[in-house]
Coordinates of C-alpha atoms in Angstrom, one line a residue:
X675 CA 116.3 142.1 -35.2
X676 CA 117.2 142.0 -31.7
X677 CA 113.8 140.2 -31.3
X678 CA 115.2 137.2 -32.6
X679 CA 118.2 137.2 -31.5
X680 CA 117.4 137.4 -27.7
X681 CA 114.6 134.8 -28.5
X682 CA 117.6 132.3 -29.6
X683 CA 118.8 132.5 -25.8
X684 CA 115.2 131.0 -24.4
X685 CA 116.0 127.5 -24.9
X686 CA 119.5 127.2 -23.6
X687 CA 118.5 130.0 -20.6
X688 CA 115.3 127.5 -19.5
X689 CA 117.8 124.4 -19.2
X690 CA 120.4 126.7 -17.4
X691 CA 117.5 127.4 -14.8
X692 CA 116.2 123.8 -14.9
X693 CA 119.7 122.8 -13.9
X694 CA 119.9 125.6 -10.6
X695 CA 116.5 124.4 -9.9
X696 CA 117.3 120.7 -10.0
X697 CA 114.2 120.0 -12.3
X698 CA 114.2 117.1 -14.6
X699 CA 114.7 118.8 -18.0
X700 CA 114.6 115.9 -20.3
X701 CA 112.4 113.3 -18.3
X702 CA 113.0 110.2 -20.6
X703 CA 110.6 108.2 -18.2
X704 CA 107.8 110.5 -19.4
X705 CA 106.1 109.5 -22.7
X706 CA 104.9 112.6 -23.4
X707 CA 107.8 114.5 -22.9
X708 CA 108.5 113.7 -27.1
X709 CA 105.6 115.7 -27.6
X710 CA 106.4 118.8 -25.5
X711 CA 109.5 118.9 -27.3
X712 CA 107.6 118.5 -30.6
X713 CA 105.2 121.3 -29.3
X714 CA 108.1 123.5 -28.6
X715 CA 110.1 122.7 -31.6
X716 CA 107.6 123.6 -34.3
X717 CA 107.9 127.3 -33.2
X718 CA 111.0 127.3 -35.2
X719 CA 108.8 127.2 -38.8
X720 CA 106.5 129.8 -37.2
X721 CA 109.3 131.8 -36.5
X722 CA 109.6 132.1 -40.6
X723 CA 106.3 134.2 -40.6
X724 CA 107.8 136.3 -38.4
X725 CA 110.8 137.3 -40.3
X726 CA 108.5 137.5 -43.6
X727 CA 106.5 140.6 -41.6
X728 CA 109.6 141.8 -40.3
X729 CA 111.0 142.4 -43.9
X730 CA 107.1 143.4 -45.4
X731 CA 106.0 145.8 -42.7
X732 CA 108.7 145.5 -40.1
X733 CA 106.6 148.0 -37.3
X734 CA 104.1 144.9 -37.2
X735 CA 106.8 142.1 -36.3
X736 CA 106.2 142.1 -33.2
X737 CA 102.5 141.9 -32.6
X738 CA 103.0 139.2 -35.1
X739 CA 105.3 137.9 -32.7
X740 CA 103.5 138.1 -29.9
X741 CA 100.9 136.3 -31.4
X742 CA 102.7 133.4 -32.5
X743 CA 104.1 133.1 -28.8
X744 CA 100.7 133.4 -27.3
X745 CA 98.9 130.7 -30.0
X746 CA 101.9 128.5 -29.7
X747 CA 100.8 127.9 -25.1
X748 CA 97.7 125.9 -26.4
X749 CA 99.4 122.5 -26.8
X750 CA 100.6 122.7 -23.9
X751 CA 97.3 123.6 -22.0
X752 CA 96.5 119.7 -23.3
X753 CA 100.0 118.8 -22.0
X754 CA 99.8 120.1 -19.2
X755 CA 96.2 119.8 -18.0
X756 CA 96.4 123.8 -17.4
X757 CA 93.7 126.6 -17.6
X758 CA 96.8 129.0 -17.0
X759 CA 97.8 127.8 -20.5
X760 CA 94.6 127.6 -22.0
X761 CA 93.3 130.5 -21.0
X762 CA 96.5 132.6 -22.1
X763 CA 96.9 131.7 -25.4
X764 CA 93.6 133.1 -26.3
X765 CA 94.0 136.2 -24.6
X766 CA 97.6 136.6 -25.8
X767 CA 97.0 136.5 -29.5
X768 CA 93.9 138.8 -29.3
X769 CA 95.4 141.1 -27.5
X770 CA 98.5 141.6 -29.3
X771 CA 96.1 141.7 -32.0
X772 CA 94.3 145.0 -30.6
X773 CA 97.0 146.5 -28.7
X774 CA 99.2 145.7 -31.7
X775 CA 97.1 147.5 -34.2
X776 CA 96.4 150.7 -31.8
X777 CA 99.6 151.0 -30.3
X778 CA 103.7 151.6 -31.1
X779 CA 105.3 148.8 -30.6
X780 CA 107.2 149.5 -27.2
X781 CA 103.6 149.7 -26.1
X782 CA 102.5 145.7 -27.0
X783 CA 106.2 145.0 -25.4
X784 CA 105.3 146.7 -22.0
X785 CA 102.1 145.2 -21.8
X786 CA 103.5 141.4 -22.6
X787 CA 106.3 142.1 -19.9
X788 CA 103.3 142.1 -17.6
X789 CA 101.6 139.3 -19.7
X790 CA 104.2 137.4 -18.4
X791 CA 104.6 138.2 -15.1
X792 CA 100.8 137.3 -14.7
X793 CA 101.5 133.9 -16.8
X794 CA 104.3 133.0 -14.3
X795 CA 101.8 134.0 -11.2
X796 CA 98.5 132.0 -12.7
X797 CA 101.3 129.2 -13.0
X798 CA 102.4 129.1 -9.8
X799 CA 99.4 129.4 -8.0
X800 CA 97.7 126.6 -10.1
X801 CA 100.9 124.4 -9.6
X802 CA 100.4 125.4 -5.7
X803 CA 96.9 123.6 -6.0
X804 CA 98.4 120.6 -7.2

């Protein structure tokens, strides 16, 4: 449960930082920023699978989770023009897939932590090339 309720703070945390970082959140000048709001909105209906495992086999909810997060980064490998993304949202969903099935949970929530953390580095040393 607290899964989804922490996840509800994501949205209004990344403006808050977007705002202390002086990034254009909302760039209406950019024509596809429609469609990296519509790539980030439709995680709301695959949120609903979620909560479906999470009251059928509620130990699985979050590799099911995890998976969803990781599958949701390919759009935006096309948005973005980024391996980073690409890349991770193949390994993400397999690997909560695995570690998901061989592991407790806290174990699949360790290893995203540094899932993550790796994300954020391949990110910023691929927007360092640019």
């Amino acid at each position: 449960m607290f899964t989804f309720c922490g996840a509800a703070f994501l949205f209004p945390l990344a403006w808050m930082f977007s705002k202390l970082l002086n990034i254009d959140f909302q760039n209406k000048d950019n024509p596809l920023m429609k469609a990296g709001i519509l790539f980030s909105v439709n995680q709301i209906l695959y949120i609903l699978i979620a909560m479906w495992v999470f009251s059928a086999v509620p130990e699985k909810m979050l590799m099911v989770y995890t998976m969803i997060f990781g599958a949701h980064l390919m759009p935006f490998s096309w948005l973005y023009s980024s391996k980073s993304y690409f890349i991770l949202s193949i390994v993400i969903p397999i690997l909560s897939l695995v570690i998901g099935h061989l592991s407790p949970p806290y174990v699949l929530a360790a290893i995203m932590v540094f899932m993550e953390m790796l994300f954020s580095v391949c990110l910023y040393l691929e927007c360092r090339k640019l």
